[in-house]
Coordinates of C-alpha atoms and ligand atoms in Angstrom, one line a residue:
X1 CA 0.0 0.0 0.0
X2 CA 1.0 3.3 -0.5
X3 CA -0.8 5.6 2.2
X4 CA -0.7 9.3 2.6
X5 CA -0.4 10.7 6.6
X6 CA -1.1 14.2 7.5
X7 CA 0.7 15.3 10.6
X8 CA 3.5 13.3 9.4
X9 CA 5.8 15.1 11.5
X10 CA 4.0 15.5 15.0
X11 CA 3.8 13.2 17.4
X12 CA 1.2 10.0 16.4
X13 CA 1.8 10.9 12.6
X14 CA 6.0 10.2 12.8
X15 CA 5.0 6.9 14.8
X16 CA 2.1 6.2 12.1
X17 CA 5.1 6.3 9.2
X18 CA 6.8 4.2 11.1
X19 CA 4.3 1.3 11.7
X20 CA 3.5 1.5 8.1
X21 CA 7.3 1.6 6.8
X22 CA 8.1 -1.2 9.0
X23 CA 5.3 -3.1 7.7
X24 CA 5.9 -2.6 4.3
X25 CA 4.4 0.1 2.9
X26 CA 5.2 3.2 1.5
X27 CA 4.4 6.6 3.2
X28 CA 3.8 10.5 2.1
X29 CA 4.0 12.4 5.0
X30 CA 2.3 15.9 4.7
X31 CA 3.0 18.8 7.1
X32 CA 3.0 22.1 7.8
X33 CA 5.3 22.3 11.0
X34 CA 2.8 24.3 12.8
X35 CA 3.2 22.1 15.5
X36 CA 5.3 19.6 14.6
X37 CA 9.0 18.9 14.6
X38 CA 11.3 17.9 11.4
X39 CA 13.9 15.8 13.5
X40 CA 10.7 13.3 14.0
X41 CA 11.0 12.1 10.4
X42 CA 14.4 12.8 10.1
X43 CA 15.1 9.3 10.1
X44 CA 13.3 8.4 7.6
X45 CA 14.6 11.3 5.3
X46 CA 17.3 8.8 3.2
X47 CA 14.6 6.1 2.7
X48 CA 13.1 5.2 -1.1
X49 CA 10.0 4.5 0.2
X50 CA 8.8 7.8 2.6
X51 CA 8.4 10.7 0.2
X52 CA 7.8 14.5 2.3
X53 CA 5.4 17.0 1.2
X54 CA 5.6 20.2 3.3
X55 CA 2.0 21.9 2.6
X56 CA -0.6 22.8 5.1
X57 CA -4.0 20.8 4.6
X58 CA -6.2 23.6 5.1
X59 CA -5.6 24.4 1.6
X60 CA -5.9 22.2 -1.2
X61 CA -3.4 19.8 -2.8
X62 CA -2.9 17.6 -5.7
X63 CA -0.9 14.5 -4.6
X64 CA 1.1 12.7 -7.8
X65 CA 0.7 9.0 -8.2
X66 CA -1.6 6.3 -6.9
X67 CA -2.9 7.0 -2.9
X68 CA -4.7 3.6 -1.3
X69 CA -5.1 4.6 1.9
X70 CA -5.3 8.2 3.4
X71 CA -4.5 9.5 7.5
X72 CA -5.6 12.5 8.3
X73 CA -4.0 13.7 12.0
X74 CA -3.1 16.9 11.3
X75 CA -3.8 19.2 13.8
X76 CA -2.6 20.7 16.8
X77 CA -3.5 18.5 19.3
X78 CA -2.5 20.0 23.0
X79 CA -4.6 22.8 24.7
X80 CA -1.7 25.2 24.7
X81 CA -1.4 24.9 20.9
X82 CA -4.9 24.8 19.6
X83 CA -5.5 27.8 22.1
X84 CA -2.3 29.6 20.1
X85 CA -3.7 28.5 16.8
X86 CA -7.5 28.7 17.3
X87 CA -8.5 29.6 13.7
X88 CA -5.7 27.3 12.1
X89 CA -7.7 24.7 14.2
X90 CA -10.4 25.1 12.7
X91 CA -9.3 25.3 9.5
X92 CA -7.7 21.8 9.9
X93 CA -10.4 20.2 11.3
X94 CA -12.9 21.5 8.4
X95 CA -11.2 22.6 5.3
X96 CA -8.1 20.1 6.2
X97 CA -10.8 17.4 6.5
X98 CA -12.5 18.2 3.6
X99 CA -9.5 18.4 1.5
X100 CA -7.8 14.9 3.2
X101 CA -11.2 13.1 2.4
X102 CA -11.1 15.1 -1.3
X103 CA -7.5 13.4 -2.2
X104 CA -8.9 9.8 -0.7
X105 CA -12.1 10.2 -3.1
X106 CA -10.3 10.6 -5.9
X107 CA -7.6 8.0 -5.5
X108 CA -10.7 5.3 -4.3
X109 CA -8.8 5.1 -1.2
X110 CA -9.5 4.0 2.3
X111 CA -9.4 7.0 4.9
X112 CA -9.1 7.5 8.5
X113 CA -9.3 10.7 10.1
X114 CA -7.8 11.5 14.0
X115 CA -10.7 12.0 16.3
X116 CA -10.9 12.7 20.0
X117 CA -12.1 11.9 23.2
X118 CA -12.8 16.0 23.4
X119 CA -15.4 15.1 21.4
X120 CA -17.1 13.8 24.2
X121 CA -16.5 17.4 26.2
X122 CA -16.8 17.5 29.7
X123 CA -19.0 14.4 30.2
X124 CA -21.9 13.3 31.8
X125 CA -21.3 9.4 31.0
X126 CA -18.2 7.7 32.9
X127 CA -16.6 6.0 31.4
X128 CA -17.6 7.2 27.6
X129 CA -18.8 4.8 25.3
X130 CA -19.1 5.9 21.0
X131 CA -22.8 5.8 21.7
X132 CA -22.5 8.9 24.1
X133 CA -23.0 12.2 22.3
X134 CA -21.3 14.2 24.6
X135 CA -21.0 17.3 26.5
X136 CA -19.7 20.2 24.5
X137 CA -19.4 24.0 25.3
X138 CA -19.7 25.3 21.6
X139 CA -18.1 28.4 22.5
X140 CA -15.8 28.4 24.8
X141 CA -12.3 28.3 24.4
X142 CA -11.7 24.9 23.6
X143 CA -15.1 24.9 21.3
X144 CA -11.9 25.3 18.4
X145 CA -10.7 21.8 18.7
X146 CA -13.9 19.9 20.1
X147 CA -16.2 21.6 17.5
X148 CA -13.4 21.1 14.6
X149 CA -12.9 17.3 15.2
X150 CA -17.2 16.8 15.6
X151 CA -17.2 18.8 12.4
X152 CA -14.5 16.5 10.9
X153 CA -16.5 13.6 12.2
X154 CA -20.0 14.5 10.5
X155 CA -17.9 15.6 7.1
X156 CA -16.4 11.9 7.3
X157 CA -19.6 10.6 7.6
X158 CA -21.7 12.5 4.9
X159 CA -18.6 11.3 2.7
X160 CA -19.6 7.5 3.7
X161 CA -22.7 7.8 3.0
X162 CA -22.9 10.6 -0.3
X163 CA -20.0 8.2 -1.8
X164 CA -19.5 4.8 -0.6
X165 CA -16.5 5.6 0.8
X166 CA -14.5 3.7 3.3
X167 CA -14.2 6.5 5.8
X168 CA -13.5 5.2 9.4
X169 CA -13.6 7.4 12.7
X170 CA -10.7 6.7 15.6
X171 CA -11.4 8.3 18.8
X172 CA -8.2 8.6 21.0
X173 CA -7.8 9.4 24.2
X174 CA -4.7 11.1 25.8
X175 CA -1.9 9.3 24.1
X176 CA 1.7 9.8 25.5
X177 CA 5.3 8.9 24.9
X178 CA 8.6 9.5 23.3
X179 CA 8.4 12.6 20.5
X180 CA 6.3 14.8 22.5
X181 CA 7.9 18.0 22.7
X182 CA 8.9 19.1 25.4
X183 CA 7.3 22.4 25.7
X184 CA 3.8 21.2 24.5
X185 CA 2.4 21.8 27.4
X186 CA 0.6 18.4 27.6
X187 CA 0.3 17.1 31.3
X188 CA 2.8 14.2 30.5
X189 CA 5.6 15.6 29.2
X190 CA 4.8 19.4 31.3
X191 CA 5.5 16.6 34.5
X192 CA 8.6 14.7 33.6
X193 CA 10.2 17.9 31.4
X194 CA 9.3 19.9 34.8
X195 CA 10.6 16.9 37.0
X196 CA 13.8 16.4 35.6
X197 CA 14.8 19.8 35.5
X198 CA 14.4 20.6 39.0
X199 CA 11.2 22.8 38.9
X200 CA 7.7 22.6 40.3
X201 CA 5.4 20.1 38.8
X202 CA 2.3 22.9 38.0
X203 CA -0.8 21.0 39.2
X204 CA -4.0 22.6 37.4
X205 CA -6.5 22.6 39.7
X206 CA -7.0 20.5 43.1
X207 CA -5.4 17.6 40.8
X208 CA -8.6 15.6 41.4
X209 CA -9.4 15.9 37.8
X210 CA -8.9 12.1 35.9
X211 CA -7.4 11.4 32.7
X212 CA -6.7 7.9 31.2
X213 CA -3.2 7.4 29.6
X214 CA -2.2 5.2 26.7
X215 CA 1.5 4.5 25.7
X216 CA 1.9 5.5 22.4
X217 CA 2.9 2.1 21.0
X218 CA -0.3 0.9 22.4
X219 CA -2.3 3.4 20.5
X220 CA -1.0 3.2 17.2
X221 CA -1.2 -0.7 17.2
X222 CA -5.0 0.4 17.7
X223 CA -5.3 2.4 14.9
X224 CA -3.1 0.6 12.5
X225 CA -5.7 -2.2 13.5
X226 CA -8.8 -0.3 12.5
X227 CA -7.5 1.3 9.7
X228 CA -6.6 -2.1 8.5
X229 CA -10.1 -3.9 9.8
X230 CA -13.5 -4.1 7.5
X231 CA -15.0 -1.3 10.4
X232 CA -15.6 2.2 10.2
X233 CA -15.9 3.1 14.1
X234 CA -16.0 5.3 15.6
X235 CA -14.0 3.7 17.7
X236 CA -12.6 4.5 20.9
X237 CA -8.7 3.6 21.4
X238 CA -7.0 4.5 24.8
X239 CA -6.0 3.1 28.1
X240 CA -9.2 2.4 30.7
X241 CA -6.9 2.6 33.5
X242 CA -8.4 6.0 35.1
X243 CA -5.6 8.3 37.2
X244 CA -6.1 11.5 38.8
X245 CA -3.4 14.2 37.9
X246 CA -2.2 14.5 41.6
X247 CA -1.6 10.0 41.5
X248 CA -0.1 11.3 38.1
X249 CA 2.5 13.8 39.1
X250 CA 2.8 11.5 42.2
X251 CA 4.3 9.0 40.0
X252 CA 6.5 10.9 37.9
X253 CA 8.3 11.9 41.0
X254 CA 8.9 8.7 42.3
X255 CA 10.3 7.3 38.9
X256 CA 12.6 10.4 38.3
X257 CA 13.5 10.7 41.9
X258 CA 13.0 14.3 41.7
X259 CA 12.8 16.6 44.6
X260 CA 10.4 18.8 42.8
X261 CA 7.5 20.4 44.5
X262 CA 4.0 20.6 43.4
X263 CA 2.7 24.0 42.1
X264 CA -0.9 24.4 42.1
X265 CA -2.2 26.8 39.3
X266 CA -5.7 27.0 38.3
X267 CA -8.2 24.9 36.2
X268 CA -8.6 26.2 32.9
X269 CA -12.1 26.6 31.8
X270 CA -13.9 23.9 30.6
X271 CA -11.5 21.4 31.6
X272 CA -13.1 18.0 31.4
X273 CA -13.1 16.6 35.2
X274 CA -12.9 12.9 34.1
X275 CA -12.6 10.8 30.9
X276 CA -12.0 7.1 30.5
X277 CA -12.7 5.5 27.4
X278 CA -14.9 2.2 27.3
X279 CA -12.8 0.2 24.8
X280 CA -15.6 -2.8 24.7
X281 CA -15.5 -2.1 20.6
X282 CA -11.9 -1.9 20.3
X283 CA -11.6 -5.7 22.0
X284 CA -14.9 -7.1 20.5
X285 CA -14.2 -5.8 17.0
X286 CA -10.2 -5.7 16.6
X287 CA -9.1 -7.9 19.3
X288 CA -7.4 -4.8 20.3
X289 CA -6.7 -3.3 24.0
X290 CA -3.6 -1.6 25.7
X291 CA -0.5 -3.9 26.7
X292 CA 1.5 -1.1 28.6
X293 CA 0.5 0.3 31.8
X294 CA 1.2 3.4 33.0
X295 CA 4.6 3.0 35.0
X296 CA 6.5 0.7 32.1
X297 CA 4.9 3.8 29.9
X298 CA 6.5 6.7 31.7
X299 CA 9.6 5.1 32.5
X300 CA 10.1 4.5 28.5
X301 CA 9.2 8.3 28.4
X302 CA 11.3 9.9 30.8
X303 CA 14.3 7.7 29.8
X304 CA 13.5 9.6 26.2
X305 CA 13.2 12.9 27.4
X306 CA 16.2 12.3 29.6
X307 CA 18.2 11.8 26.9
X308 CA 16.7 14.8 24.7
X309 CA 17.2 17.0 27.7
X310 CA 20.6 15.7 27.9
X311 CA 19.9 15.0 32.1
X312 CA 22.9 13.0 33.8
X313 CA 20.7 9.3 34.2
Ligands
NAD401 P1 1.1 17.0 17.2 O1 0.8 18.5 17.4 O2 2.4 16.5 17.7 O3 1.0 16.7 15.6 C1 0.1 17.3 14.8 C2 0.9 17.5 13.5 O4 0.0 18.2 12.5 C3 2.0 18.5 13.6 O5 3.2 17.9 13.0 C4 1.6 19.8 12.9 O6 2.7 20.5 12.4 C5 0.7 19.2 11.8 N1 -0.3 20.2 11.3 C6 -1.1 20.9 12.1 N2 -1.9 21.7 11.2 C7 -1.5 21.3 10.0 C8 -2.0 21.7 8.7 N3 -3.0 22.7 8.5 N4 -1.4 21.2 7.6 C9 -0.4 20.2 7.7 N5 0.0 19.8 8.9 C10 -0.5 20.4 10.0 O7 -0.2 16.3 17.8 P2 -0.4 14.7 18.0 O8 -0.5 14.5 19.4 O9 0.5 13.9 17.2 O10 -1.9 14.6 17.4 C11 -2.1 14.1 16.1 C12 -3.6 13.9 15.8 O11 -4.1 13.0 16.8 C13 -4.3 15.2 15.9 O12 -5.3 15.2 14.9 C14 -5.0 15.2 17.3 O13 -6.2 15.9 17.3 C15 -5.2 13.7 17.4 N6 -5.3 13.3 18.8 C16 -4.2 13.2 19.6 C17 -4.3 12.9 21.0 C18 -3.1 12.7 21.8 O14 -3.2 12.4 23.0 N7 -1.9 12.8 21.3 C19 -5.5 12.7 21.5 C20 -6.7 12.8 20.7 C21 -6.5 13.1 19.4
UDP402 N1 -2.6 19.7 33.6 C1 -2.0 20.0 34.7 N2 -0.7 20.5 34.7 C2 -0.1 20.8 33.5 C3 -0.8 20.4 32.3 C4 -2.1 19.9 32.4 O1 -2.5 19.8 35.8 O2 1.0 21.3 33.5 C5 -4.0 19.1 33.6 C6 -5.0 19.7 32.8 O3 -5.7 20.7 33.4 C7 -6.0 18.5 32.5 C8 -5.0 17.3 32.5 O4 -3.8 17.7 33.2 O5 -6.9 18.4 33.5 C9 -4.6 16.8 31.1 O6 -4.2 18.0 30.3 P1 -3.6 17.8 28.9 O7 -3.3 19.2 28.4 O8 -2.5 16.8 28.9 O9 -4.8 17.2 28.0 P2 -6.4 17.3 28.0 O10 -6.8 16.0 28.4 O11 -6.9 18.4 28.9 O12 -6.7 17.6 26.6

């Protein structure tokens, strides 16, 4: 197959080219570097098989040669950037989509766009199932990501059902690991980067707010599966097991050893107060569920940003 990712160089898109390269296939990576980071491709820049188109999505594109299967996670993904980049949010969520489901239309390829568990807002159902609708303020300030990826899901839809396409829907929840960067302001790698360096772990909140974590190897065995399987989703693929950000930065301490101190800052509005996916679909329909728990997860993290932060082991 020859399959087209968008996002290529962020964080899930560079692990996406890999699982696909590795497998076999060839990859064009799109990206704008809005959010993403060049030396997360860079190994793959000597290879026959990867090809790099550096375009942003919101705008559209011809792409040379036959396409068979098309990925569309561009976007920014963490609060701090899709509050920086509101409108380009949007954009990518509605034109990008558009566009991204355009290019798979006229190649009669398979597509699979990134949804979210934002979808879902700040929700009344715990944990979430795909059959929940969800809780969404549509115009606050995080309205620009959860309204751009429930638009991205109805224009995927309306593209299943106007053509007959094979247009599937992952939902994933807070994904983690090596490639973050370190300044993305994501709880994860805000923690360890903060840990290791000496400096107060910032606690949003009383910290009694829950997320679920999912090592990223985890969650792109998940979506490689669905993107590969005969369903269409939406499907839900992330870790069940449920921590508060307090157990969180709780553990990131121990495993770093740091002597850091915990900085409580306030909640941003409309955080959600809990999420925790229901994967029943993702076992029933891919035989798919998370291997790596949060611990063997963090520790593979924080040995990564170790080394990127060039900290003494
Ligand atoms: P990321 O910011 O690391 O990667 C996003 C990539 O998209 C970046 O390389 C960025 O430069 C690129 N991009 C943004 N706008 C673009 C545009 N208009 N044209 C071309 N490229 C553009 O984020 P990530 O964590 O890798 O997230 C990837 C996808 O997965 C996103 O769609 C995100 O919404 C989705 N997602 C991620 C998580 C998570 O926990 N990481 C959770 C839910 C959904
Ligand atoms: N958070 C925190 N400290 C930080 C960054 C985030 O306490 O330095 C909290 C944030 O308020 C949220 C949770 O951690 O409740 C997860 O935040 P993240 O930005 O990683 O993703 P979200 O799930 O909110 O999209």
């Amino acid at each position: 197959m020859r399959v087209l990712i968008t996002g290529a160089a962020g964080f899930l898109g560079s692990h996406l080219c890999d699982r696909f390269l590795n497998d076999g296939h060839s990859v064009v990576g799109l990206d704008n570097f809005l959010t993403g980071n060049p030396e997360n491709i860079a190994h793959l820049g000597n290879r026959s098989d990867f090809e790099f188109v550096e375009h942003n999505i919101s705008r559209n594109i011809s792409i040379a040669g036959p396409i068979d299967g098309v990925l569309h996670f561009a976007s920014p993904a963490s609060p701090i950037d899709y509050l920086a980049h509101p409108i380009a949010t949007l954009e990518v969520g509605a034109m990008g989509t558009h566009h991204a489901l355009g290019i798979a239309k006229a190649k009669g390829a398979r597509f699979l766009v990134a949804s979210t568990s934002e979808v879902y807002g700040d929700p009344l159902v715990h944990p979430q199932p795909e059959s929940y609708w969800g809780n969404v303020n549509p115009i606050g300030p995080r309205a620009v990501y959860d309204e751009a990826k429930r638009f991205a899901e109805a224009m995927t839809m309306a593209y299943r059902r106007t053509h007959g396409m094979d247009a599937k829907i992952v939902r994933i929840f807070n994904t983690y690991g090596p490639r973050m960067r370190p300044n993305d302001g994501r709880v994860v790698s805000n923690f360890v980067v903060q840990a290791l360096s000496g400096i107060p772990l910032t606690v949003y909140g009383e910290g009694q707010q829950t997320r679920s974590f999912c090592f990223v190897d985890d969650e792109v065995e998940g979506i490689y599966r669905l993107f590969l399987s005969k369903e269409a989703g939406p499907i839900n693929i992330g870790n069940p097991n449920e921590f508060t950000i307090s157990q969180l930065a709780t553990l990131v301490l121990e495993i770093t050893g740091s002597k850091s101190r915990i900085d409580v800052q306030p909640l941003p509005e409309d955080d959600p107060r809990v999420r925790k996916p229901d994967i029943t679909r993702a076992r029933t329909l891919l035989g798919w569920e998370p291997r790596i728990q949060l611990r063997e997860g963090l520790e593979r993290t924080i040995a990564y940003f170790r080394q990127q932060l060039a900290v003494p082991v």
